[in-house]
Amino acid sequence: MIHKERFAWGLLAPTLVILIFIGLLPFLYALYLSFFHWNIFSRTGSLIWAGADNFRKLVFDTEFLSALWKSIKFMFWAIPIEFILGLVLAISLTKPFKGRNFFRLVHTLPLTMAPIAIGATWKLMTMPGLGIVSKFLGSIGIDYNIGRSATQAFFTIVLMDIWHWTPFVTLTFLAGLTALPKEPLEQAQIDGASRWQIFWYLILPMLRPVISTILFIRIMDALRIVDEVWMLTSGGPGTATRFVGLHVWRVVFPKTEYGYGSAMSVLLLYFTIVLCWFLFQTITRGGKEEI
């Protein structure tokens, strides 16, 4: 038994070492910097102890709070649509139909693209007077220009994110659906349950771990989206699409306020953890009540 445990830890060790170097150590360094004022282009370029000043400043930083609110709005628009579309497509893909494998291949392509490539692609498609999206909308009388309209820019980013991440939701749901035990579903059909009853009272409860995984990953990704937004709108028009990830980037790099930017990152991580914990408690509490 001890030999098996050592062998298992030996297999896990390389992965754990990599995770420590690319995950834990950068976080600890950011946490350390968040308690200092540090601008490498200042006269001294040295670390100056700030204590909790950076975090107190964040509470009254209207630009940061505005960027965080925009990210929350973006998240609550994009994720529910991706969730519903992905679930519907996954259920459809469990049934055989002509061209299913081809559709699955094409549907997965956006997921294989780099975020910066996706932003560049949508930039070309939405270019005023040249892109296929702007040309199509112009042909039906809609004045479309994401460089002028904050609303159009925001919802274009939402659509881009849906196009990018719905395949991930679909594949994750598909894996969960194919792994479900058949016996409870067959027994429910024999007992006369309708398709809706089987879906609502059997399939969805059994998919709770899958739902939790999807929501956690998508929330984390949605709150730190940077590359696609930078390529498509650069945060504009004005600051209309400057989400919190892009705002942190602009504070850290152009302004070189590393301590303040680190405090933003730590606070954003804390917000993400609290939100995911709340969702986890809600999902697991629902399962316990049904039991």
Coordinates of C-alpha atoms in Angstrom, one line a residue:
M1 CA 0.0 0.0 0.0
I2 CA 2.8 2.4 1.0
H3 CA 4.6 1.5 -2.3
K4 CA 1.5 2.3 -4.3
E5 CA 1.1 5.7 -2.6
R6 CA 4.7 6.6 -3.2
F7 CA 4.4 5.6 -6.8
A8 CA 1.2 7.7 -7.2
W9 CA 3.0 10.7 -5.6
G10 CA 5.9 10.1 -7.9
L11 CA 3.6 10.4 -10.9
L12 CA 2.0 13.6 -9.5
A13 CA 5.2 15.3 -8.5
P14 CA 6.1 16.8 -11.9
T15 CA 2.6 18.3 -12.3
L16 CA 2.7 19.6 -8.8
V17 CA 6.1 21.2 -9.3
I18 CA 4.8 22.9 -12.5
L19 CA 1.7 24.1 -10.8
I20 CA 3.7 25.6 -7.9
F21 CA 6.0 27.5 -10.3
I22 CA 3.3 28.8 -12.7
G23 CA 0.5 29.2 -10.2
L24 CA 1.4 29.5 -6.5
L25 CA 4.7 31.4 -6.7
P26 CA 3.4 34.2 -9.0
F27 CA 0.3 34.6 -6.7
L28 CA 2.5 34.8 -3.6
Y29 CA 4.7 37.4 -5.4
A30 CA 1.7 39.4 -6.5
L31 CA 0.3 39.3 -2.9
Y32 CA 3.7 40.5 -1.6
L33 CA 3.8 43.4 -4.1
S34 CA 0.2 44.4 -3.3
F35 CA 1.5 45.8 0.1
F36 CA 4.1 48.1 -1.6
H37 CA 4.3 51.1 -3.8
W38 CA 6.6 50.2 -6.7
N39 CA 7.2 52.1 -9.9
I40 CA 10.4 50.9 -11.6
F41 CA 10.6 54.2 -13.5
S42 CA 10.5 56.4 -10.4
R43 CA 13.5 58.2 -9.2
T44 CA 14.5 55.5 -6.7
G45 CA 12.8 52.5 -8.4
S46 CA 12.7 50.8 -5.0
L47 CA 9.8 49.2 -3.1
I48 CA 8.1 51.4 -0.6
W49 CA 6.0 49.8 2.1
A50 CA 2.3 50.8 1.7
G51 CA 0.5 48.4 4.0
A52 CA -3.2 48.3 3.2
D53 CA -3.1 51.6 1.3
N54 CA -3.4 50.0 -2.1
F55 CA -6.5 48.1 -1.0
R56 CA -8.1 51.2 0.6
K57 CA -7.5 53.1 -2.6
L58 CA -9.3 50.4 -4.6
V59 CA -12.5 50.9 -2.6
F60 CA -12.7 54.5 -3.9
D61 CA -11.2 54.0 -7.3
T62 CA -14.1 54.7 -9.7
E63 CA -12.2 53.5 -12.7
F64 CA -11.5 50.1 -11.2
L65 CA -15.1 49.7 -9.8
S66 CA -16.5 50.7 -13.2
A67 CA -14.3 48.2 -15.0
L68 CA -15.3 45.5 -12.5
W69 CA -19.0 46.3 -13.0
K70 CA -18.6 46.1 -16.8
S71 CA -16.9 42.6 -16.4
I72 CA -19.8 41.5 -14.2
K73 CA -22.4 42.7 -16.8
F74 CA -20.4 40.9 -19.5
M75 CA -20.3 37.7 -17.5
F76 CA -24.0 37.7 -16.8
W77 CA -24.8 38.2 -20.5
A78 CA -22.3 35.7 -22.0
I79 CA -22.3 32.8 -19.6
P80 CA -26.0 32.0 -19.4
I81 CA -26.3 32.1 -23.2
E82 CA -23.3 29.8 -23.5
F83 CA -24.7 27.5 -20.9
I84 CA -28.1 27.1 -22.6
L85 CA -26.7 26.8 -26.1
G86 CA -24.0 24.3 -25.0
L87 CA -26.6 22.2 -23.2
V88 CA -29.0 22.2 -26.1
L89 CA -26.2 21.3 -28.6
A90 CA -24.8 18.6 -26.3
I91 CA -28.2 16.9 -26.0
S92 CA -28.6 17.1 -29.8
L93 CA -25.2 15.6 -30.4
T94 CA -26.1 12.6 -28.2
K95 CA -28.6 11.6 -30.9
P96 CA -27.4 10.2 -34.3
F97 CA -28.0 12.4 -37.3
K98 CA -26.4 12.8 -40.7
G99 CA -23.3 15.0 -40.6
R100 CA -23.0 14.8 -36.8
N101 CA -19.3 14.2 -36.8
F102 CA -18.7 17.0 -39.3
F103 CA -20.8 19.4 -37.2
R104 CA -18.9 18.5 -34.0
L105 CA -15.5 19.1 -35.8
V106 CA -16.6 22.5 -37.2
H107 CA -18.3 23.5 -33.9
T108 CA -15.1 22.9 -32.0
L109 CA -12.8 25.0 -34.3
P110 CA -13.2 28.3 -32.4
L111 CA -12.0 26.6 -29.2
T112 CA -8.7 25.7 -30.9
M113 CA -7.9 29.3 -31.8
A114 CA -5.7 31.6 -29.7
P115 CA -7.6 34.4 -28.0
I116 CA -5.6 37.1 -29.8
A117 CA -6.4 35.4 -33.2
I118 CA -10.1 35.4 -32.3
G119 CA -10.0 39.1 -31.5
A120 CA -8.2 39.8 -34.8
T121 CA -10.7 37.7 -36.7
W122 CA -13.7 39.6 -35.2
K123 CA -11.9 42.9 -35.8
L124 CA -11.8 42.1 -39.5
M125 CA -15.4 40.9 -39.6
T126 CA -16.7 44.0 -37.9
M127 CA -14.5 46.6 -39.7
P128 CA -16.9 49.4 -40.8
G129 CA -17.6 49.2 -44.6
L130 CA -15.3 46.2 -45.1
G131 CA -16.2 43.5 -42.6
I132 CA -18.9 40.9 -43.5
V133 CA -20.8 41.7 -40.3
S134 CA -20.9 45.5 -40.9
K135 CA -21.8 45.0 -44.6
F136 CA -24.7 42.6 -43.8
L137 CA -26.1 44.9 -41.1
G138 CA -25.7 47.9 -43.3
S139 CA -27.6 46.1 -46.1
I140 CA -30.6 45.8 -43.8
G141 CA -30.4 49.4 -42.7
I142 CA -28.5 49.1 -39.4
D143 CA -25.7 51.6 -38.8
Y144 CA -23.1 49.4 -37.2
N145 CA -19.8 50.8 -36.0
I146 CA -18.3 49.5 -32.8
G147 CA -15.8 52.4 -32.8
R148 CA -18.7 54.8 -32.2
S149 CA -21.4 52.9 -30.3
A150 CA -20.6 51.6 -26.8
T151 CA -23.6 49.3 -26.8
Q152 CA -22.7 47.7 -30.1
A153 CA -19.1 47.3 -29.0
F154 CA -20.2 45.6 -25.7
F155 CA -22.6 43.2 -27.3
T156 CA -20.2 42.4 -30.1
I157 CA -17.7 41.2 -27.4
V158 CA -20.5 39.2 -25.8
L159 CA -21.2 37.5 -29.2
M160 CA -17.5 36.9 -29.8
D161 CA -17.2 35.2 -26.4
I162 CA -20.3 33.1 -27.0
W163 CA -18.8 32.0 -30.4
H164 CA -15.5 31.2 -28.7
W165 CA -16.6 29.4 -25.6
T166 CA -19.9 27.6 -26.5
P167 CA -17.9 24.7 -27.9
F168 CA -16.2 24.2 -24.5
V169 CA -19.6 24.1 -22.8
T170 CA -21.0 21.7 -25.4
L171 CA -18.1 19.3 -25.2
T172 CA -18.1 19.3 -21.4
F173 CA -21.9 18.7 -21.2
L174 CA -21.5 16.0 -23.9
A175 CA -18.9 14.2 -21.8
G176 CA -21.2 14.4 -18.8
L177 CA -24.2 13.1 -20.7
T178 CA -22.4 10.2 -22.2
A179 CA -21.2 9.2 -18.8
L180 CA -24.6 9.1 -17.1
P181 CA -25.9 5.7 -16.0
K182 CA -28.6 4.3 -18.2
E183 CA -30.6 2.4 -15.6
P184 CA -32.3 5.3 -13.8
L185 CA -33.3 6.9 -17.1
E186 CA -34.7 3.6 -18.5
Q187 CA -36.6 2.9 -15.2
A188 CA -38.1 6.4 -15.4
Q189 CA -39.3 5.8 -18.9
I190 CA -40.9 2.5 -17.8
D191 CA -42.6 4.3 -14.9
G192 CA -44.2 6.7 -17.4
A193 CA -42.1 9.8 -16.8
S194 CA -42.2 12.4 -19.6
R195 CA -39.0 13.6 -21.4
W196 CA -39.2 16.9 -19.5
Q197 CA -39.5 15.1 -16.1
I198 CA -36.6 12.9 -16.9
F199 CA -34.5 15.8 -17.9
W200 CA -35.4 18.1 -14.9
Y201 CA -35.5 15.5 -12.1
L202 CA -32.9 13.0 -13.3
I203 CA -30.4 14.3 -15.9
L204 CA -29.8 17.8 -14.5
P205 CA -29.3 16.7 -10.9
M206 CA -26.8 14.0 -12.1
L207 CA -25.0 16.7 -14.1
R208 CA -24.4 19.0 -11.0
P209 CA -20.6 18.3 -11.0
V210 CA -20.4 19.1 -14.7
I211 CA -22.4 22.2 -14.2
S212 CA -20.1 23.4 -11.4
T213 CA -17.0 22.8 -13.5
I214 CA -18.4 24.7 -16.4
L215 CA -19.5 27.7 -14.3
F216 CA -16.3 27.9 -12.3
I217 CA -14.1 27.8 -15.5
R218 CA -16.2 30.3 -17.4
I219 CA -16.5 32.7 -14.5
M220 CA -12.7 32.7 -14.1
D221 CA -12.1 33.2 -17.8
A222 CA -14.8 35.9 -18.2
L223 CA -13.5 38.0 -15.4
R224 CA -9.9 38.0 -16.8
I225 CA -10.7 38.4 -20.5
V226 CA -8.0 40.7 -22.0
D227 CA -6.6 39.6 -25.4
E228 CA -9.8 39.4 -27.4
V229 CA -11.1 42.8 -26.1
W230 CA -7.7 44.5 -26.7
M231 CA -7.6 43.2 -30.3
L232 CA -11.3 44.1 -31.1
T233 CA -11.9 47.4 -29.3
S234 CA -8.8 48.2 -27.2
G235 CA -11.3 49.0 -24.4
G236 CA -13.2 51.6 -26.5
P237 CA -15.0 53.5 -27.6
G238 CA -13.6 55.6 -24.7
T239 CA -13.6 53.2 -21.8
A240 CA -16.9 51.5 -22.7
T241 CA -15.4 48.0 -23.0
R242 CA -12.5 48.4 -20.6
F243 CA -13.2 45.3 -18.5
V244 CA -11.3 44.7 -15.3
G245 CA -8.6 42.4 -16.7
L246 CA -7.8 45.1 -19.4
H247 CA -7.9 47.8 -16.7
V248 CA -5.4 45.9 -14.6
W249 CA -3.1 45.5 -17.6
R250 CA -3.2 49.2 -18.3
V251 CA -2.3 50.0 -14.7
V252 CA 0.6 47.6 -14.5
F253 CA 2.2 48.1 -17.9
P254 CA 1.7 51.6 -19.4
K255 CA 1.5 53.2 -15.9
T256 CA 4.0 50.7 -14.3
E257 CA 2.2 50.8 -11.0
Y258 CA 3.1 47.3 -10.0
G259 CA 2.0 47.4 -6.4
Y260 CA -1.4 48.9 -7.2
G261 CA -1.9 46.5 -10.1
S262 CA -1.0 43.6 -7.9
A263 CA -3.6 44.7 -5.3
M264 CA -6.2 44.8 -8.1
S265 CA -5.3 41.2 -9.1
V266 CA -5.5 39.9 -5.5
L267 CA -8.9 41.6 -5.0
L268 CA -10.2 40.2 -8.3
L269 CA -9.0 36.7 -7.3
Y270 CA -10.8 37.1 -3.9
F271 CA -14.0 38.2 -5.7
T272 CA -13.8 35.2 -8.0
I273 CA -13.3 32.8 -5.2
V274 CA -16.2 34.2 -3.2
L275 CA -18.5 34.1 -6.3
C276 CA -17.5 30.5 -7.1
W277 CA -18.0 29.5 -3.5
F278 CA -21.4 31.0 -3.5
L279 CA -22.4 29.1 -6.6
F280 CA -20.9 25.9 -5.3
Q281 CA -23.0 26.2 -2.1
T282 CA -26.1 27.0 -4.1
I283 CA -25.7 24.0 -6.4
T284 CA -24.8 21.5 -3.6
R285 CA -27.6 22.8 -1.3
G286 CA -30.1 22.2 -4.1
G287 CA -28.8 18.6 -4.4
K288 CA -29.1 18.0 -0.6
E289 CA -32.7 19.4 -0.5
E290 CA -33.8 17.0 -3.2
I291 CA -32.3 14.0 -1.4

